[in-house]
């Protein structure tokens, strides 16, 4: 069974080929057009997907050594994401399914992030908790069994990755800000400033990151720096200290809330997914907690943390094996929930 996966929900155009659960190719083209704006511009994302979708799918098929007519099914993200961006991938997938007379399988992008932990071994055992931390979402999910999810909590305002991107922009750094802050923070003092750990110690598992972001903004203002101004950079060491302090606050909240939930629900297996799961401090701190041997923590390989079609193809295959097939009238759902 050969599945072609397609992902165009945000600013990555991606296609992957999976055969009987084994990944044969995963091509990801990250759109550079957004860099100068410090964030994804939806209209530009749709246009870039239009340009990239055919070459990216063609390359995925070539690398996998399969021809255009070979796929037995096509799996595609139909939400959540940017409407115009989703439309490009979904319409392409529909046309392919219609033309080849093969099943179309609509995939929830957040569900796919969870199963990015199943592309390689070792894989989490059921039941497990999944912390999904991306540019658009921060969610804590209980996965009781295959494709059975219960949302325990989510962000009430900014997503963790969004906070990274916005703080990077304030500090005059590039986009996406997560990897840049991650790198600078390695040489900074995480105790330089104590930014707020919002909603930590609450009874529920919701998150809030806008307070941390605003605290960085106020700190810049109170110390005579204009935000969003790359010509007026902080002195090098101070910049690294701010990055480390900001990251410490975000990671503290993510780690503590996740392990609180694990204790509350008696879960020993913990997976992390989404773009921010590439963060070196988050990986280090989560793994440190397992030293007592009570918990097992899983992260996807770095290339499967950010958006990719390998995870879409994998969930497509999982759904197809349960007998699931989408109607060709499937439409994108920008705010699709888990
Ligand atoms: O999952 P993803 O590729 O796209 C969404 O579905 O949103 O996540 C992108 C987000 C961006 O906000 C980016 O800044 C963040 O992931 N990110 C990181 C790191 N690498 C990517 N955040 C922190 N540390 C990183 N190393
Ligand atoms: Zn994503």
mmCIF file of C-alpha atoms and ligand atoms in Angstrom:
data_model
loop_
_atom_site.group_PDB
_atom_site.id
_atom_site.type_symbol
_atom_site.label_atom_id
_atom_site.label_comp_id
_atom_site.label_asym_id
_atom_site.label_seq_id
_atom_site.Cartn_x
_atom_site.Cartn_y
_atom_site.Cartn_z
ATOM 1 C CA UNK A 1 0.000 0.000 0.000
ATOM 2 C CA UNK A 2 1.633 3.248 -1.194
ATOM 3 C CA UNK A 3 0.360 6.518 0.267
ATOM 4 C CA UNK A 4 1.180 9.989 -1.023
ATOM 5 C CA UNK A 5 0.969 12.596 1.775
ATOM 6 C CA UNK A 6 0.510 16.322 1.136
ATOM 7 C CA UNK A 7 0.850 19.189 3.639
ATOM 8 C CA UNK A 8 0.195 22.884 2.881
ATOM 9 C CA UNK A 9 -1.464 24.218 6.055
ATOM 10 C CA UNK A 10 0.956 27.069 6.746
ATOM 11 C CA UNK A 11 4.289 28.067 5.176
ATOM 12 C CA UNK A 12 5.788 24.660 4.378
ATOM 13 C CA UNK A 13 4.924 22.943 1.097
ATOM 14 C CA UNK A 14 5.568 19.253 1.671
ATOM 15 C CA UNK A 15 4.961 15.864 0.055
ATOM 16 C CA UNK A 16 5.934 12.389 1.257
ATOM 17 C CA UNK A 17 5.602 8.798 0.104
ATOM 18 C CA UNK A 18 4.966 6.000 2.594
ATOM 19 C CA UNK A 19 4.836 2.309 1.641
ATOM 20 C CA UNK A 20 3.346 -0.155 4.141
ATOM 21 C CA UNK A 21 4.236 2.161 7.012
ATOM 22 C CA UNK A 22 7.812 2.783 5.860
ATOM 23 C CA UNK A 23 8.757 6.283 4.777
ATOM 24 C CA UNK A 24 10.311 6.406 1.285
ATOM 25 C CA UNK A 25 10.572 10.180 0.884
ATOM 26 C CA UNK A 26 9.715 13.433 2.651
ATOM 27 C CA UNK A 27 10.315 16.671 0.752
ATOM 28 C CA UNK A 28 9.785 19.948 2.608
ATOM 29 C CA UNK A 29 10.100 23.328 0.938
ATOM 30 C CA UNK A 30 10.087 26.153 3.500
ATOM 31 C CA UNK A 31 8.843 29.409 2.029
ATOM 32 C CA UNK A 32 11.437 32.153 2.407
ATOM 33 C CA UNK A 33 9.086 34.908 1.282
ATOM 34 C CA UNK A 34 7.823 35.502 4.870
ATOM 35 C CA UNK A 35 11.199 36.219 6.444
ATOM 36 C CA UNK A 36 11.208 39.949 5.872
ATOM 37 C CA UNK A 37 7.764 40.311 7.475
ATOM 38 C CA UNK A 38 8.658 38.523 10.741
ATOM 39 C CA UNK A 39 5.624 36.228 10.382
ATOM 40 C CA UNK A 40 3.634 34.223 7.844
ATOM 41 C CA UNK A 41 1.647 36.374 5.370
ATOM 42 C CA UNK A 42 -1.382 34.208 4.411
ATOM 43 C CA UNK A 43 -1.821 35.550 0.863
ATOM 44 C CA UNK A 44 1.874 35.037 0.078
ATOM 45 C CA UNK A 45 1.747 31.525 1.576
ATOM 46 C CA UNK A 46 -1.091 30.494 -0.794
ATOM 47 C CA UNK A 47 0.755 31.865 -3.812
ATOM 48 C CA UNK A 48 3.979 30.128 -2.838
ATOM 49 C CA UNK A 49 2.132 26.801 -2.370
ATOM 50 C CA UNK A 50 0.738 27.202 -5.911
ATOM 51 C CA UNK A 51 4.260 27.591 -7.262
ATOM 52 C CA UNK A 52 5.762 24.780 -5.205
ATOM 53 C CA UNK A 53 3.127 22.037 -5.057
ATOM 54 C CA UNK A 54 3.904 20.359 -8.397
ATOM 55 C CA UNK A 55 7.737 20.385 -8.050
ATOM 56 C CA UNK A 56 7.540 19.203 -4.426
ATOM 57 C CA UNK A 57 5.169 16.304 -5.215
ATOM 58 C CA UNK A 58 7.248 15.392 -8.272
ATOM 59 C CA UNK A 59 10.429 15.279 -6.182
ATOM 60 C CA UNK A 60 8.771 13.195 -3.446
ATOM 61 C CA UNK A 61 7.682 10.630 -6.062
ATOM 62 C CA UNK A 62 11.122 10.626 -7.709
ATOM 63 C CA UNK A 63 13.044 10.165 -4.453
ATOM 64 C CA UNK A 64 10.684 7.338 -3.482
ATOM 65 C CA UNK A 65 11.174 5.738 -6.900
ATOM 66 C CA UNK A 66 7.466 5.582 -7.656
ATOM 67 C CA UNK A 67 5.582 7.000 -10.621
ATOM 68 C CA UNK A 68 2.604 9.336 -10.677
ATOM 69 C CA UNK A 69 0.126 6.512 -11.122
ATOM 70 C CA UNK A 70 1.497 4.316 -8.314
ATOM 71 C CA UNK A 71 -0.081 5.721 -5.096
ATOM 72 C CA UNK A 72 -2.957 3.647 -3.724
ATOM 73 C CA UNK A 73 -4.310 6.605 -1.719
ATOM 74 C CA UNK A 74 -3.625 10.287 -1.157
ATOM 75 C CA UNK A 75 -3.628 11.770 2.365
ATOM 76 C CA UNK A 76 -3.861 15.517 2.807
ATOM 77 C CA UNK A 77 -4.141 18.090 5.604
ATOM 78 C CA UNK A 78 -7.616 19.685 5.602
ATOM 79 C CA UNK A 79 -7.191 21.752 8.808
ATOM 80 C CA UNK A 80 -6.400 23.509 11.019
ATOM 81 C CA UNK A 81 -4.414 26.108 9.115
ATOM 82 C CA UNK A 82 -4.639 29.067 6.766
ATOM 83 C CA UNK A 83 -7.683 28.729 4.499
ATOM 84 C CA UNK A 84 -5.960 29.764 1.273
ATOM 85 C CA UNK A 85 -2.939 27.584 2.036
ATOM 86 C CA UNK A 86 -5.071 24.518 2.865
ATOM 87 C CA UNK A 87 -7.073 24.950 -0.358
ATOM 88 C CA UNK A 88 -3.973 24.517 -2.514
ATOM 89 C CA UNK A 89 -2.981 21.135 -1.045
ATOM 90 C CA UNK A 90 -6.540 19.853 -0.667
ATOM 91 C CA UNK A 91 -7.557 20.719 -4.230
ATOM 92 C CA UNK A 92 -4.389 19.169 -5.596
ATOM 93 C CA UNK A 93 -5.013 15.986 -3.595
ATOM 94 C CA UNK A 94 -8.661 15.834 -4.667
ATOM 95 C CA UNK A 95 -7.731 16.195 -8.332
ATOM 96 C CA UNK A 96 -5.186 13.406 -7.964
ATOM 97 C CA UNK A 97 -7.636 11.116 -6.148
ATOM 98 C CA UNK A 98 -10.300 11.824 -8.767
ATOM 99 C CA UNK A 99 -7.939 11.348 -11.704
ATOM 100 C CA UNK A 100 -6.339 8.147 -10.397
ATOM 101 C CA UNK A 101 -9.584 6.856 -8.897
ATOM 102 C CA UNK A 102 -7.945 6.262 -5.494
ATOM 103 C CA UNK A 103 -9.157 7.101 -1.963
ATOM 104 C CA UNK A 104 -8.723 10.594 -0.531
ATOM 105 C CA UNK A 105 -7.989 10.724 3.211
ATOM 106 C CA UNK A 106 -8.380 14.056 4.997
ATOM 107 C CA UNK A 107 -5.958 14.405 7.914
ATOM 108 C CA UNK A 108 -6.110 16.710 10.945
ATOM 109 C CA UNK A 109 -2.770 18.540 11.123
ATOM 110 C CA UNK A 110 -2.631 18.418 14.957
ATOM 111 C CA UNK A 111 -3.345 14.695 14.988
ATOM 112 C CA UNK A 112 -0.501 14.298 12.490
ATOM 113 C CA UNK A 113 1.896 16.191 14.796
ATOM 114 C CA UNK A 114 1.093 13.671 17.568
ATOM 115 C CA UNK A 115 1.947 10.740 15.277
ATOM 116 C CA UNK A 116 5.207 12.314 14.084
ATOM 117 C CA UNK A 117 6.440 10.378 17.131
ATOM 118 C CA UNK A 118 5.525 7.141 15.325
ATOM 119 C CA UNK A 119 7.598 7.698 12.168
ATOM 120 C CA UNK A 120 10.654 6.124 13.822
ATOM 121 C CA UNK A 121 11.352 3.915 16.818
ATOM 122 C CA UNK A 122 11.110 4.096 19.761
ATOM 123 C CA UNK A 123 7.386 4.863 19.743
ATOM 124 C CA UNK A 124 5.206 5.812 22.728
ATOM 125 C CA UNK A 125 3.028 3.092 24.239
ATOM 126 C CA UNK A 126 -0.692 3.738 24.823
ATOM 127 C CA UNK A 127 -1.933 5.510 26.833
ATOM 128 C CA UNK A 128 0.383 8.493 26.471
ATOM 129 C CA UNK A 129 0.310 12.259 26.888
ATOM 130 C CA UNK A 130 1.275 14.489 23.996
ATOM 131 C CA UNK A 131 2.379 18.094 24.387
ATOM 132 C CA UNK A 132 1.919 19.732 20.971
ATOM 133 C CA UNK A 133 3.843 22.990 20.764
ATOM 134 C CA UNK A 134 3.865 24.755 17.410
ATOM 135 C CA UNK A 135 3.584 28.202 15.881
ATOM 136 C CA UNK A 136 -0.200 28.044 15.914
ATOM 137 C CA UNK A 137 -1.028 25.724 18.822
ATOM 138 C CA UNK A 138 -0.084 24.688 22.335
ATOM 139 C CA UNK A 139 -2.128 21.698 23.430
ATOM 140 C CA UNK A 140 -1.857 18.942 25.989
ATOM 141 C CA UNK A 141 -3.586 15.801 24.739
ATOM 142 C CA UNK A 142 -4.309 12.422 26.311
ATOM 143 C CA UNK A 143 -4.050 9.643 23.715
ATOM 144 C CA UNK A 144 -5.763 6.568 25.141
ATOM 145 C CA UNK A 145 -5.471 4.432 22.027
ATOM 146 C CA UNK A 146 -4.846 4.747 18.295
ATOM 147 C CA UNK A 147 -6.559 7.923 16.978
ATOM 148 C CA UNK A 148 -8.497 8.417 20.258
ATOM 149 C CA UNK A 149 -7.676 11.829 21.739
ATOM 150 C CA UNK A 150 -8.868 13.904 24.658
ATOM 151 C CA UNK A 151 -7.800 17.544 24.835
ATOM 152 C CA UNK A 152 -6.722 18.302 28.434
ATOM 153 C CA UNK A 153 -5.760 21.926 27.957
ATOM 154 C CA UNK A 154 -4.548 24.494 25.457
ATOM 155 C CA UNK A 155 -3.301 28.034 25.222
ATOM 156 C CA UNK A 156 -5.769 30.785 26.010
ATOM 157 C CA UNK A 157 -3.854 33.320 23.905
ATOM 158 C CA UNK A 158 -0.524 32.961 22.057
ATOM 159 C CA UNK A 159 0.960 29.589 21.102
ATOM 160 C CA UNK A 160 4.449 28.872 22.457
ATOM 161 C CA UNK A 161 6.035 29.120 18.998
ATOM 162 C CA UNK A 162 4.140 32.332 18.321
ATOM 163 C CA UNK A 163 5.617 33.821 21.524
ATOM 164 C CA UNK A 164 9.105 32.818 20.339
ATOM 165 C CA UNK A 165 8.474 34.425 16.941
ATOM 166 C CA UNK A 166 7.029 37.632 18.404
ATOM 167 C CA UNK A 167 9.800 38.034 20.987
ATOM 168 C CA UNK A 168 12.419 37.425 18.267
ATOM 169 C CA UNK A 169 10.787 40.161 16.217
ATOM 170 C CA UNK A 170 10.855 42.567 19.202
ATOM 171 C CA UNK A 171 14.541 41.822 19.683
ATOM 172 C CA UNK A 172 15.250 42.568 16.016
ATOM 173 C CA UNK A 173 16.081 38.929 15.216
ATOM 174 C CA UNK A 174 14.888 37.021 12.133
ATOM 175 C CA UNK A 175 11.980 34.664 11.385
ATOM 176 C CA UNK A 176 11.177 32.025 12.476
ATOM 177 C CA UNK A 177 12.395 33.200 15.853
ATOM 178 C CA UNK A 178 12.358 29.874 17.729
ATOM 179 C CA UNK A 179 15.611 28.414 16.385
ATOM 180 C CA UNK A 180 17.393 31.805 16.696
ATOM 181 C CA UNK A 181 16.386 32.334 20.341
ATOM 182 C CA UNK A 182 17.198 28.677 21.084
ATOM 183 C CA UNK A 183 20.758 29.204 19.781
ATOM 184 C CA UNK A 184 21.378 32.556 21.510
ATOM 185 C CA UNK A 185 19.934 31.283 24.802
ATOM 186 C CA UNK A 186 22.642 28.601 25.038
ATOM 187 C CA UNK A 187 25.161 31.316 25.926
ATOM 188 C CA UNK A 188 22.846 33.372 28.108
ATOM 189 C CA UNK A 189 21.955 33.495 31.807
ATOM 190 C CA UNK A 190 18.435 32.082 32.343
ATOM 191 C CA UNK A 191 18.241 33.860 35.715
ATOM 192 C CA UNK A 192 19.068 37.320 34.345
ATOM 193 C CA UNK A 193 15.390 38.343 34.572
ATOM 194 C CA UNK A 194 12.538 36.341 36.011
ATOM 195 C CA UNK A 195 9.752 36.555 33.447
ATOM 196 C CA UNK A 196 6.286 35.362 34.577
ATOM 197 C CA UNK A 197 5.375 31.670 34.543
ATOM 198 C CA UNK A 198 1.701 32.193 33.640
ATOM 199 C CA UNK A 199 -0.955 29.779 34.928
ATOM 200 C CA UNK A 200 1.676 27.572 36.574
ATOM 201 C CA UNK A 201 0.239 25.809 39.630
ATOM 202 C CA UNK A 202 -3.326 26.209 38.299
ATOM 203 C CA UNK A 203 -5.730 23.348 38.632
ATOM 204 C CA UNK A 204 -6.269 23.081 34.882
ATOM 205 C CA UNK A 205 -3.914 22.385 31.983
ATOM 206 C CA UNK A 206 -4.412 25.557 29.977
ATOM 207 C CA UNK A 207 -1.479 27.760 28.996
ATOM 208 C CA UNK A 208 -0.903 31.475 28.468
ATOM 209 C CA UNK A 209 2.153 32.994 26.799
ATOM 210 C CA UNK A 210 1.066 36.538 26.031
ATOM 211 C CA UNK A 211 2.110 37.707 29.533
ATOM 212 C CA UNK A 212 5.707 36.550 29.052
ATOM 213 C CA UNK A 213 5.798 38.256 25.666
ATOM 214 C CA UNK A 214 4.439 41.523 27.111
ATOM 215 C CA UNK A 215 6.976 41.385 29.963
ATOM 216 C CA UNK A 216 9.809 41.261 27.419
ATOM 217 C CA UNK A 217 8.247 44.239 25.633
ATOM 218 C CA UNK A 218 8.024 46.237 28.907
ATOM 219 C CA UNK A 219 11.582 45.317 29.850
ATOM 220 C CA UNK A 220 12.833 46.649 26.497
ATOM 221 C CA UNK A 221 10.813 49.845 26.877
ATOM 222 C CA UNK A 222 11.892 50.415 30.514
ATOM 223 C CA UNK A 223 15.521 49.937 29.545
ATOM 224 C CA UNK A 224 15.404 52.448 26.698
ATOM 225 C CA UNK A 225 15.236 50.054 23.737
ATOM 226 C CA UNK A 226 12.761 50.316 20.875
ATOM 227 C CA UNK A 227 11.189 46.963 20.056
ATOM 228 C CA UNK A 228 11.052 45.605 16.461
ATOM 229 C CA UNK A 229 14.170 47.596 15.626
ATOM 230 C CA UNK A 230 17.058 45.554 14.281
ATOM 231 C CA UNK A 231 19.287 48.634 14.017
ATOM 232 C CA UNK A 232 19.133 49.089 17.766
ATOM 233 C CA UNK A 233 20.180 45.646 18.972
ATOM 234 C CA UNK A 234 20.855 44.959 22.644
ATOM 235 C CA UNK A 235 24.522 44.408 23.540
ATOM 236 C CA UNK A 236 25.431 40.799 22.643
ATOM 237 C CA UNK A 237 25.572 39.310 26.129
ATOM 238 C CA UNK A 238 22.403 41.084 27.263
ATOM 239 C CA UNK A 239 20.592 39.797 24.180
ATOM 240 C CA UNK A 240 21.649 36.239 25.031
ATOM 241 C CA UNK A 241 20.587 36.742 28.671
ATOM 242 C CA UNK A 242 17.128 37.982 27.625
ATOM 243 C CA UNK A 243 16.735 35.029 25.234
ATOM 244 C CA UNK A 244 17.784 32.565 27.973
ATOM 245 C CA UNK A 245 15.457 34.168 30.548
ATOM 246 C CA UNK A 246 12.501 34.164 28.149
ATOM 247 C CA UNK A 247 13.148 30.560 27.149
ATOM 248 C CA UNK A 248 13.494 29.464 30.791
ATOM 249 C CA UNK A 249 10.023 30.873 31.550
ATOM 250 C CA UNK A 250 8.393 29.171 28.535
ATOM 251 C CA UNK A 251 10.105 25.822 29.134
ATOM 252 C CA UNK A 252 9.331 25.865 32.890
ATOM 253 C CA UNK A 253 5.619 26.191 32.152
ATOM 254 C CA UNK A 254 5.621 23.527 29.415
ATOM 255 C CA UNK A 255 7.566 20.979 31.479
ATOM 256 C CA UNK A 256 5.760 21.519 34.791
ATOM 257 C CA UNK A 257 2.248 21.456 33.296
ATOM 258 C CA UNK A 258 3.008 18.304 31.316
ATOM 259 C CA UNK A 259 4.374 16.413 34.317
ATOM 260 C CA UNK A 260 1.493 17.672 36.510
ATOM 261 C CA UNK A 261 -0.916 16.159 33.986
ATOM 262 C CA UNK A 262 1.088 12.934 33.837
ATOM 263 C CA UNK A 263 0.881 12.628 37.634
ATOM 264 C CA UNK A 264 -2.844 13.501 37.711
ATOM 265 C CA UNK A 265 -3.784 10.938 35.050
ATOM 266 C CA UNK A 266 -1.236 8.325 36.090
ATOM 267 C CA UNK A 267 0.464 8.334 32.671
ATOM 268 C CA UNK A 268 4.091 7.228 32.316
ATOM 269 C CA UNK A 269 4.578 7.800 28.585
ATOM 270 C CA UNK A 270 5.025 11.379 27.367
ATOM 271 C CA UNK A 271 5.482 12.564 23.771
ATOM 272 C CA UNK A 272 6.273 16.069 22.566
ATOM 273 C CA UNK A 273 5.525 17.308 19.028
ATOM 274 C CA UNK A 274 5.343 20.426 16.832
ATOM 275 C CA UNK A 275 7.965 22.979 15.811
ATOM 276 C CA UNK A 276 8.916 23.947 19.385
ATOM 277 C CA UNK A 277 9.679 20.288 20.189
ATOM 278 C CA UNK A 278 12.938 20.955 18.289
ATOM 279 C CA UNK A 279 13.962 23.274 21.144
ATOM 280 C CA UNK A 280 17.159 22.098 22.810
ATOM 281 C CA UNK A 281 16.283 23.334 26.315
ATOM 282 C CA UNK A 282 12.818 21.740 26.202
ATOM 283 C CA UNK A 283 14.371 18.438 25.089
ATOM 284 C CA UNK A 284 16.989 18.622 27.828
ATOM 285 C CA UNK A 285 14.550 19.537 30.610
ATOM 286 C CA UNK A 286 11.944 16.942 29.641
ATOM 287 C CA UNK A 287 14.585 14.207 29.493
ATOM 288 C CA UNK A 288 16.035 15.302 32.822
ATOM 289 C CA UNK A 289 12.693 14.572 34.448
ATOM 290 C CA UNK A 290 12.799 10.972 33.290
ATOM 291 C CA UNK A 291 16.057 10.293 35.114
ATOM 292 C CA UNK A 292 14.160 8.968 38.045
ATOM 293 C CA UNK A 293 13.038 6.272 35.591
ATOM 294 C CA UNK A 294 9.354 6.748 36.218
ATOM 295 C CA UNK A 295 8.575 8.358 32.874
ATOM 296 C CA UNK A 296 9.533 7.780 29.255
ATOM 297 C CA UNK A 297 9.801 10.867 27.071
ATOM 298 C CA UNK A 298 9.657 10.817 23.246
ATOM 299 C CA UNK A 299 10.561 13.461 20.681
ATOM 300 C CA UNK A 300 10.291 13.216 16.894
ATOM 301 C CA UNK A 301 13.512 13.448 14.864
ATOM 302 C CA UNK A 302 14.276 17.107 14.215
ATOM 303 C CA UNK A 303 13.025 16.988 10.601
ATOM 304 C CA UNK A 304 9.619 15.723 11.787
ATOM 305 C CA UNK A 305 9.152 18.409 14.489
ATOM 306 C CA UNK A 306 8.237 21.215 12.100
ATOM 307 C CA UNK A 307 5.550 20.800 9.451
ATOM 308 C CA UNK A 308 6.091 17.875 7.080
ATOM 309 C CA UNK A 309 4.063 15.502 4.921
ATOM 310 C CA UNK A 310 5.600 12.324 6.397
ATOM 311 C CA UNK A 311 3.323 12.659 9.432
ATOM 312 C CA UNK A 312 0.318 13.302 7.141
ATOM 313 C CA UNK A 313 1.037 10.175 5.084
ATOM 314 C CA UNK A 314 1.441 8.120 8.276
ATOM 315 C CA UNK A 315 -1.901 9.210 9.755
ATOM 316 C CA UNK A 316 -3.484 8.692 6.315
ATOM 317 C CA UNK A 317 -2.250 5.096 6.372
ATOM 318 C CA UNK A 318 -3.478 4.584 9.955
ATOM 319 C CA UNK A 319 -6.935 5.935 9.056
ATOM 320 C CA UNK A 320 -7.161 3.957 5.822
ATOM 321 C CA UNK A 321 -6.461 0.739 7.717
ATOM 322 C CA UNK A 322 -9.457 1.449 9.938
ATOM 323 C CA UNK A 323 -11.535 1.730 6.729
ATOM 324 C CA UNK A 324 -11.745 5.511 6.752
ATOM 325 C CA UNK A 325 -12.035 7.335 3.412
ATOM 326 C CA UNK A 326 -13.015 10.997 2.860
ATOM 327 C CA UNK A 327 -15.605 12.239 0.439
ATOM 328 C CA UNK A 328 -14.278 14.157 -2.572
ATOM 329 C CA UNK A 329 -16.499 17.036 -1.415
ATOM 330 C CA UNK A 330 -14.174 17.531 1.580
ATOM 331 C CA UNK A 331 -13.529 21.230 2.285
ATOM 332 C CA UNK A 332 -10.769 22.816 4.385
ATOM 333 C CA UNK A 333 -11.588 23.670 8.014
ATOM 334 C CA UNK A 334 -9.308 26.503 9.164
ATOM 335 C CA UNK A 335 -10.115 26.029 12.862
ATOM 336 C CA UNK A 336 -10.477 22.224 12.865
ATOM 337 C CA UNK A 337 -10.201 20.889 16.423
ATOM 338 C CA UNK A 338 -8.789 17.556 17.575
HETATM 339 O O1 LIG B 1 4.861 22.962 13.747
HETATM 340 P P1 LIG B 1 5.391 24.141 13.018
HETATM 341 O O2 LIG B 1 6.400 23.910 11.905
HETATM 342 O O3 LIG B 1 4.259 24.974 12.346
HETATM 343 C C1 LIG B 1 2.998 25.133 12.882
HETATM 344 O O4 LIG B 1 2.152 24.216 12.693
HETATM 345 O O5 LIG B 1 2.809 26.183 13.527
HETATM 346 O O6 LIG B 1 6.010 25.118 14.124
HETATM 347 C C2 LIG B 1 6.658 26.321 13.790
HETATM 348 C C3 LIG B 1 7.062 27.020 15.088
HETATM 349 C C4 LIG B 1 7.601 28.438 14.878
HETATM 350 O O7 LIG B 1 6.919 29.293 15.772
HETATM 351 C C5 LIG B 1 9.082 28.315 15.231
HETATM 352 O O8 LIG B 1 9.618 29.511 15.773
HETATM 353 C C6 LIG B 1 9.063 27.192 16.248
HETATM 354 O O9 LIG B 1 8.118 26.273 15.728
HETATM 355 N N1 LIG B 1 10.375 26.542 16.403
HETATM 356 C C7 LIG B 1 11.103 26.578 17.537
HETATM 357 C C8 LIG B 1 12.315 25.894 17.278
HETATM 358 N N2 LIG B 1 12.269 25.443 15.982
HETATM 359 C C9 LIG B 1 11.079 25.857 15.464
HETATM 360 N N3 LIG B 1 10.836 27.130 18.737
HETATM 361 C C10 LIG B 1 11.763 27.012 19.694
HETATM 362 N N4 LIG B 1 12.954 26.395 19.516
HETATM 363 C C11 LIG B 1 13.273 25.818 18.341
HETATM 364 N N5 LIG B 1 14.444 25.200 18.177
HETATM 365 ZN ZN1 LIG B 2 2.319 22.285 12.506
#
